[in-house]
Each structure stands twice: as structure tokens, then as C-alpha cells.
Short mmCIF file of N, CA and C in Angstrom, two decimals:
data_model
loop_
_atom_site.label_atom_id
_atom_site.label_comp_id
_atom_site.label_asym_id
_atom_site.label_seq_id
_atom_site.Cartn_x
_atom_site.Cartn_y
_atom_site.Cartn_z
N MET A 1 0.71 -17.35 -4.94
CA MET A 1 -0.52 -17.01 -4.25
C MET A 1 -0.29 -15.85 -3.27
N TYR A 2 0.86 -15.85 -2.62
CA TYR A 2 1.18 -14.80 -1.64
C TYR A 2 1.30 -13.45 -2.34
N LYS A 3 1.87 -13.45 -3.53
CA LYS A 3 2.04 -12.21 -4.29
C LYS A 3 0.69 -11.66 -4.74
N ARG A 4 -0.23 -12.54 -5.11
CA ARG A 4 -1.57 -12.10 -5.51
C ARG A 4 -2.30 -11.45 -4.35
N ARG A 5 -2.13 -12.00 -3.16
CA ARG A 5 -2.78 -11.40 -1.99
C ARG A 5 -2.17 -10.04 -1.66
N ARG A 6 -0.88 -9.86 -1.91
CA ARG A 6 -0.26 -8.54 -1.72
C ARG A 6 -0.83 -7.53 -2.71
N ILE A 7 -1.00 -7.95 -3.95
CA ILE A 7 -1.58 -7.06 -4.97
C ILE A 7 -3.02 -6.72 -4.63
N LEU A 8 -3.80 -7.72 -4.22
CA LEU A 8 -5.19 -7.49 -3.84
C LEU A 8 -5.28 -6.58 -2.62
N GLY A 9 -4.44 -6.81 -1.63
CA GLY A 9 -4.44 -5.98 -0.43
C GLY A 9 -4.05 -4.54 -0.72
N THR A 10 -3.08 -4.35 -1.61
CA THR A 10 -2.67 -2.99 -1.98
C THR A 10 -3.79 -2.27 -2.71
N THR A 11 -4.44 -2.95 -3.63
CA THR A 11 -5.54 -2.35 -4.38
C THR A 11 -6.70 -2.00 -3.46
N LEU A 12 -7.08 -2.94 -2.61
CA LEU A 12 -8.18 -2.68 -1.66
C LEU A 12 -7.81 -1.57 -0.67
N GLY A 13 -6.58 -1.57 -0.20
CA GLY A 13 -6.15 -0.55 0.75
C GLY A 13 -6.17 0.85 0.15
N ALA A 14 -5.70 0.98 -1.09
CA ALA A 14 -5.72 2.30 -1.75
C ALA A 14 -7.16 2.75 -1.99
N ALA A 15 -8.03 1.83 -2.38
CA ALA A 15 -9.43 2.19 -2.59
C ALA A 15 -10.11 2.56 -1.28
N LEU A 16 -9.84 1.81 -0.22
CA LEU A 16 -10.42 2.13 1.10
C LEU A 16 -9.93 3.47 1.62
N ALA A 17 -8.64 3.73 1.51
CA ALA A 17 -8.10 5.00 1.99
C ALA A 17 -8.70 6.17 1.22
N THR A 18 -8.86 6.00 -0.08
CA THR A 18 -9.45 7.08 -0.89
C THR A 18 -10.92 7.29 -0.53
N ALA A 19 -11.62 6.21 -0.26
CA ALA A 19 -13.05 6.32 0.06
C ALA A 19 -13.29 6.82 1.49
N LEU A 20 -12.46 6.42 2.44
CA LEU A 20 -12.72 6.72 3.84
C LEU A 20 -12.15 8.04 4.33
N LEU A 21 -11.00 8.43 3.81
CA LEU A 21 -10.32 9.61 4.35
C LEU A 21 -10.70 10.88 3.59
N PRO A 22 -11.12 11.91 4.31
CA PRO A 22 -11.48 13.16 3.61
C PRO A 22 -10.25 13.89 3.06
N GLY A 23 -9.06 13.61 3.55
CA GLY A 23 -7.85 14.28 3.08
C GLY A 23 -7.27 13.70 1.81
N ILE A 24 -7.81 12.57 1.35
CA ILE A 24 -7.35 11.95 0.10
C ILE A 24 -8.52 12.00 -0.88
N SER A 25 -8.33 12.72 -1.97
CA SER A 25 -9.42 12.89 -2.93
C SER A 25 -8.94 12.67 -4.35
N LEU A 26 -9.88 12.31 -5.20
CA LEU A 26 -9.58 12.11 -6.61
C LEU A 26 -9.52 13.46 -7.30
N VAL A 27 -8.62 13.61 -8.26
CA VAL A 27 -8.47 14.89 -8.96
C VAL A 27 -9.61 15.10 -9.94
N LEU A 28 -9.93 14.12 -10.76
CA LEU A 28 -10.94 14.28 -11.79
C LEU A 28 -12.30 13.71 -11.40
N GLY A 29 -12.36 12.82 -10.44
CA GLY A 29 -13.62 12.24 -9.99
C GLY A 29 -13.96 10.92 -10.64
N SER A 30 -13.07 10.32 -11.39
CA SER A 30 -13.29 9.02 -12.01
C SER A 30 -12.53 7.97 -11.21
N PRO A 31 -13.20 7.30 -10.26
CA PRO A 31 -12.48 6.44 -9.32
C PRO A 31 -11.73 5.28 -9.96
N LEU A 32 -12.33 4.61 -10.92
CA LEU A 32 -11.69 3.42 -11.46
C LEU A 32 -10.39 3.74 -12.18
N LEU A 33 -10.40 4.77 -13.00
CA LEU A 33 -9.19 5.11 -13.76
C LEU A 33 -8.15 5.81 -12.90
N GLU A 34 -8.59 6.64 -11.98
CA GLU A 34 -7.63 7.40 -11.18
C GLU A 34 -6.98 6.57 -10.08
N LEU A 35 -7.57 5.45 -9.72
CA LEU A 35 -6.92 4.57 -8.74
C LEU A 35 -5.77 3.77 -9.36
N LEU A 36 -5.70 3.76 -10.69
CA LEU A 36 -4.60 3.02 -11.33
C LEU A 36 -3.24 3.62 -11.01
N LEU A 37 -3.14 4.95 -10.95
CA LEU A 37 -1.86 5.59 -10.66
C LEU A 37 -1.34 5.24 -9.27
N PRO A 38 -2.11 5.44 -8.20
CA PRO A 38 -1.55 5.09 -6.89
C PRO A 38 -1.30 3.61 -6.72
N VAL A 39 -2.18 2.77 -7.25
CA VAL A 39 -1.97 1.32 -7.11
C VAL A 39 -0.70 0.90 -7.85
N ALA A 40 -0.48 1.45 -9.04
CA ALA A 40 0.73 1.11 -9.79
C ALA A 40 1.98 1.56 -9.05
N VAL A 41 1.96 2.77 -8.49
CA VAL A 41 3.12 3.27 -7.75
C VAL A 41 3.35 2.43 -6.50
N PHE A 42 2.27 2.11 -5.77
CA PHE A 42 2.39 1.26 -4.58
C PHE A 42 2.99 -0.09 -4.94
N LEU A 43 2.50 -0.71 -6.00
CA LEU A 43 2.99 -2.03 -6.35
C LEU A 43 4.45 -2.01 -6.79
N ILE A 44 4.84 -1.00 -7.55
CA ILE A 44 6.22 -0.92 -8.01
C ILE A 44 7.17 -0.70 -6.83
N VAL A 45 6.84 0.26 -5.97
CA VAL A 45 7.73 0.54 -4.84
C VAL A 45 7.74 -0.62 -3.85
N ASN A 46 6.60 -1.24 -3.62
CA ASN A 46 6.55 -2.36 -2.68
C ASN A 46 7.29 -3.58 -3.23
N GLN A 47 7.42 -3.70 -4.54
CA GLN A 47 8.23 -4.78 -5.10
C GLN A 47 9.72 -4.47 -4.97
N LEU A 48 10.07 -3.19 -5.08
CA LEU A 48 11.48 -2.81 -4.96
C LEU A 48 11.96 -2.84 -3.51
N ILE A 49 11.12 -2.37 -2.59
CA ILE A 49 11.46 -2.34 -1.17
C ILE A 49 10.47 -3.26 -0.47
N HIS A 50 10.89 -4.47 -0.21
CA HIS A 50 10.01 -5.50 0.32
C HIS A 50 10.02 -5.45 1.85
N ALA A 51 8.96 -4.92 2.46
CA ALA A 51 8.90 -4.80 3.92
C ALA A 51 7.75 -5.64 4.48
N TYR A 52 7.70 -6.89 4.08
CA TYR A 52 6.68 -7.81 4.58
C TYR A 52 7.38 -9.04 5.15
N PRO A 53 6.83 -9.62 6.21
CA PRO A 53 7.42 -10.87 6.71
C PRO A 53 7.12 -12.01 5.74
N SER A 54 7.94 -13.05 5.77
CA SER A 54 7.73 -14.17 4.85
C SER A 54 6.45 -14.92 5.19
N SER A 55 6.08 -14.99 6.44
CA SER A 55 4.84 -15.61 6.87
C SER A 55 4.24 -14.76 7.98
N VAL A 56 3.08 -14.18 7.73
CA VAL A 56 2.50 -13.25 8.69
C VAL A 56 2.07 -13.95 9.97
N ARG A 57 1.45 -15.10 9.84
CA ARG A 57 0.97 -15.80 11.03
C ARG A 57 2.10 -16.41 11.85
N GLY A 58 3.20 -16.75 11.22
CA GLY A 58 4.31 -17.38 11.93
C GLY A 58 5.39 -16.42 12.39
N ALA A 59 5.23 -15.15 12.07
CA ALA A 59 6.27 -14.17 12.42
C ALA A 59 6.16 -13.78 13.89
N PRO A 60 7.28 -13.55 14.55
CA PRO A 60 7.22 -13.09 15.94
C PRO A 60 6.63 -11.67 16.00
N PRO A 61 5.98 -11.34 17.11
CA PRO A 61 5.32 -10.02 17.22
C PRO A 61 6.27 -8.84 17.02
N ILE A 62 7.51 -8.95 17.49
CA ILE A 62 8.43 -7.83 17.34
C ILE A 62 8.77 -7.61 15.86
N ALA A 63 8.85 -8.69 15.08
CA ALA A 63 9.10 -8.55 13.65
C ALA A 63 7.91 -7.90 12.95
N LEU A 64 6.71 -8.29 13.35
CA LEU A 64 5.51 -7.67 12.77
C LEU A 64 5.44 -6.18 13.10
N LEU A 65 5.76 -5.83 14.34
CA LEU A 65 5.74 -4.41 14.73
C LEU A 65 6.80 -3.61 13.99
N THR A 66 8.00 -4.16 13.90
CA THR A 66 9.08 -3.45 13.21
C THR A 66 8.78 -3.29 11.73
N LEU A 67 8.42 -4.40 11.07
CA LEU A 67 8.11 -4.32 9.64
C LEU A 67 6.84 -3.52 9.39
N GLY A 68 5.90 -3.56 10.33
CA GLY A 68 4.69 -2.74 10.19
C GLY A 68 5.00 -1.26 10.26
N ALA A 69 5.87 -0.88 11.20
CA ALA A 69 6.24 0.54 11.33
C ALA A 69 7.02 1.01 10.10
N ILE A 70 7.95 0.19 9.63
CA ILE A 70 8.69 0.54 8.42
C ILE A 70 7.74 0.62 7.23
N GLY A 71 6.81 -0.31 7.16
CA GLY A 71 5.84 -0.32 6.06
C GLY A 71 4.91 0.87 6.08
N VAL A 72 4.47 1.29 7.26
CA VAL A 72 3.60 2.46 7.34
C VAL A 72 4.36 3.71 6.90
N LEU A 73 5.60 3.84 7.31
CA LEU A 73 6.41 4.97 6.86
C LEU A 73 6.61 4.93 5.34
N GLN A 74 6.88 3.76 4.81
CA GLN A 74 7.04 3.59 3.36
C GLN A 74 5.75 3.97 2.64
N ASP A 75 4.60 3.48 3.12
CA ASP A 75 3.33 3.78 2.47
C ASP A 75 2.96 5.25 2.59
N THR A 76 3.32 5.89 3.70
CA THR A 76 3.08 7.33 3.86
C THR A 76 3.87 8.11 2.82
N LEU A 77 5.13 7.75 2.64
CA LEU A 77 5.94 8.43 1.63
C LEU A 77 5.42 8.15 0.22
N ILE A 78 4.87 6.96 -0.01
CA ILE A 78 4.29 6.66 -1.32
C ILE A 78 3.06 7.52 -1.56
N TRP A 79 2.22 7.73 -0.54
CA TRP A 79 1.05 8.61 -0.70
C TRP A 79 1.49 10.03 -1.07
N ILE A 80 2.56 10.51 -0.44
CA ILE A 80 3.06 11.85 -0.76
C ILE A 80 3.60 11.87 -2.20
N LEU A 81 4.30 10.82 -2.59
CA LEU A 81 4.80 10.72 -3.97
C LEU A 81 3.65 10.68 -4.97
N VAL A 82 2.62 9.90 -4.68
CA VAL A 82 1.47 9.81 -5.57
C VAL A 82 0.77 11.16 -5.70
N SER A 83 0.67 11.89 -4.61
CA SER A 83 0.05 13.22 -4.66
C SER A 83 0.90 14.17 -5.50
N TRP A 84 2.21 14.10 -5.35
CA TRP A 84 3.09 14.95 -6.14
C TRP A 84 2.99 14.63 -7.63
N ILE A 85 3.00 13.34 -7.96
CA ILE A 85 2.86 12.93 -9.36
C ILE A 85 1.50 13.36 -9.90
N GLY A 86 0.45 13.20 -9.08
CA GLY A 86 -0.89 13.58 -9.51
C GLY A 86 -1.03 15.07 -9.75
N SER A 87 -0.40 15.90 -8.92
CA SER A 87 -0.47 17.34 -9.13
C SER A 87 0.34 17.76 -10.35
N TRP A 88 1.40 17.04 -10.62
CA TRP A 88 2.23 17.33 -11.78
C TRP A 88 1.51 16.97 -13.07
N MET A 89 0.70 15.88 -13.04
CA MET A 89 0.00 15.40 -14.23
C MET A 89 -1.45 15.87 -14.32
N ASP A 90 -1.98 16.50 -13.27
CA ASP A 90 -3.40 16.84 -13.17
C ASP A 90 -4.27 15.59 -13.34
N TYR A 91 -3.86 14.53 -12.68
CA TYR A 91 -4.52 13.23 -12.78
C TYR A 91 -4.19 12.44 -11.53
N GLY A 92 -5.08 11.60 -11.08
CA GLY A 92 -4.77 10.72 -9.96
C GLY A 92 -5.40 11.16 -8.66
N ILE A 93 -4.61 11.22 -7.62
CA ILE A 93 -5.12 11.46 -6.28
C ILE A 93 -4.38 12.63 -5.65
N HIS A 94 -5.14 13.45 -4.91
CA HIS A 94 -4.55 14.56 -4.17
C HIS A 94 -4.61 14.24 -2.68
N VAL A 95 -3.49 14.38 -2.00
CA VAL A 95 -3.41 14.15 -0.55
C VAL A 95 -3.18 15.51 0.10
N ASP A 96 -4.04 15.86 1.08
CA ASP A 96 -4.02 17.20 1.68
C ASP A 96 -2.79 17.47 2.54
N GLY A 97 -2.27 16.49 3.23
CA GLY A 97 -1.13 16.75 4.10
C GLY A 97 -0.52 15.47 4.62
N PHE A 98 0.43 15.64 5.53
CA PHE A 98 1.15 14.48 6.07
C PHE A 98 0.24 13.58 6.89
N LEU A 99 -0.68 14.15 7.66
CA LEU A 99 -1.57 13.32 8.48
C LEU A 99 -2.47 12.44 7.61
N ALA A 100 -3.00 13.01 6.53
CA ALA A 100 -3.82 12.21 5.62
C ALA A 100 -2.99 11.10 4.98
N ALA A 101 -1.75 11.42 4.61
CA ALA A 101 -0.86 10.42 4.03
C ALA A 101 -0.53 9.33 5.05
N LEU A 102 -0.31 9.72 6.31
CA LEU A 102 -0.01 8.76 7.37
C LEU A 102 -1.19 7.82 7.61
N LEU A 103 -2.38 8.37 7.69
CA LEU A 103 -3.57 7.53 7.88
C LEU A 103 -3.80 6.63 6.67
N GLY A 104 -3.55 7.15 5.47
CA GLY A 104 -3.65 6.32 4.27
C GLY A 104 -2.63 5.19 4.29
N GLY A 105 -1.43 5.49 4.77
CA GLY A 105 -0.40 4.45 4.89
C GLY A 105 -0.79 3.37 5.88
N VAL A 106 -1.41 3.77 6.98
CA VAL A 106 -1.87 2.79 7.97
C VAL A 106 -2.96 1.90 7.38
N ILE A 107 -3.89 2.50 6.65
CA ILE A 107 -4.98 1.72 6.05
C ILE A 107 -4.43 0.74 5.01
N VAL A 108 -3.54 1.20 4.15
CA VAL A 108 -2.99 0.31 3.11
C VAL A 108 -2.19 -0.82 3.74
N ARG A 109 -1.33 -0.51 4.71
CA ARG A 109 -0.49 -1.55 5.32
C ARG A 109 -1.35 -2.56 6.09
N ALA A 110 -2.36 -2.07 6.82
CA ALA A 110 -3.23 -2.98 7.56
C ALA A 110 -4.02 -3.88 6.62
N THR A 111 -4.50 -3.34 5.52
CA THR A 111 -5.26 -4.14 4.56
C THR A 111 -4.37 -5.20 3.92
N VAL A 112 -3.15 -4.85 3.58
CA VAL A 112 -2.24 -5.82 2.98
C VAL A 112 -1.90 -6.92 3.99
N LEU A 113 -1.63 -6.56 5.23
CA LEU A 113 -1.30 -7.57 6.24
C LEU A 113 -2.48 -8.50 6.52
N VAL A 114 -3.70 -7.97 6.51
CA VAL A 114 -4.88 -8.82 6.70
C VAL A 114 -5.03 -9.78 5.52
N CYS A 115 -4.85 -9.28 4.31
CA CYS A 115 -4.94 -10.15 3.13
C CYS A 115 -3.84 -11.22 3.14
N LEU A 116 -2.66 -10.87 3.62
CA LEU A 116 -1.57 -11.85 3.70
C LEU A 116 -1.83 -12.90 4.78
N ALA A 117 -2.50 -12.50 5.84
CA ALA A 117 -2.77 -13.44 6.93
C ALA A 117 -3.85 -14.45 6.58
N LEU A 118 -4.73 -14.08 5.65
CA LEU A 118 -5.79 -15.00 5.24
C LEU A 118 -5.24 -16.02 4.26
N GLY A 119 -5.73 -17.22 4.34
CA GLY A 119 -5.30 -18.25 3.41
C GLY A 119 -4.04 -18.95 3.84
N PRO A 120 -3.55 -19.85 2.99
CA PRO A 120 -2.35 -20.61 3.35
C PRO A 120 -1.10 -19.75 3.35
N GLN A 121 -0.21 -20.04 4.25
CA GLN A 121 1.04 -19.32 4.38
C GLN A 121 2.12 -20.05 3.58
N PRO A 122 3.09 -19.30 3.04
CA PRO A 122 4.16 -19.96 2.28
C PRO A 122 5.04 -20.81 3.19
N VAL A 123 5.51 -21.89 2.63
CA VAL A 123 6.39 -22.78 3.37
C VAL A 123 7.82 -22.25 3.29
N PRO A 124 8.47 -22.03 4.44
CA PRO A 124 9.85 -21.52 4.37
C PRO A 124 10.78 -22.57 3.80
N GLU A 125 11.74 -22.10 3.02
CA GLU A 125 12.72 -23.00 2.43
C GLU A 125 13.81 -23.31 3.44
N VAL A 126 14.17 -24.59 3.54
CA VAL A 126 15.21 -25.01 4.47
C VAL A 126 16.50 -25.19 3.66
N SER A 127 17.55 -24.51 4.11
CA SER A 127 18.81 -24.65 3.37
C SER A 127 19.93 -25.16 4.25
#
């Protein structure tokens, strides 16, 4: 269930960032198909580099701030990567600059953390 909320939060965050920020635009103008590229890249990289707390509501504030800052940096770099891949393929999303990528990273990370905070939290394993 926790993984599904991460996927939903990533998808919603990428869609919100594309819709809200003037510096992030679609290359061809077909929102549904062109959002597949950034969402796929976000999901793959976020699975490889896991920068989320195990339980958002139970995590100490310093852990949330640290992982949030690392996550925003990670998402900013992913926006830049997605823009580079999109310009190479003439498909996907174009990001105008670092500030647009940074704001997009903040929106995606905040959306994912809100989705993770909603609903039941995973039970930590005791070893």
C-alpha cells in the first residue's frame, strides 16, 4: 500500500508541476502521453535511490527535513534529466532552467510526502 501511494504521489506531483509551473512545458502538447516519460524516470530513479522515511508520521522532524532536502535535490536533478532526455527525443517535457527544476522538485517531493502521510503507516519490523 505504501508503494502505491508513492507511485500515486509521484504521478500527481509531476502532473501538478507541469500544470502549475510556467518553466515546465510539454514538447508536443499531449499531456497524457508526454507525462509518461517523466513519471517513468521519476519512478525508476526513486526506486533505485530511496530517500523516504519508513513512516512519515512517526519520523522525527530532523529526519524529515534531511530526507526532504535530499529528495528535493534528487527530484531537481531528475527534472533536468527528463528535460535532457525530452530534448534528445523531441518528446516529453521541457524544463527552462534550474529554478523551474527546483520548484518542480519541491512540488513532486511535497506531493509524495503528503500521499505517504495519508492512510495507514507501515508497521516497523522488530529484529
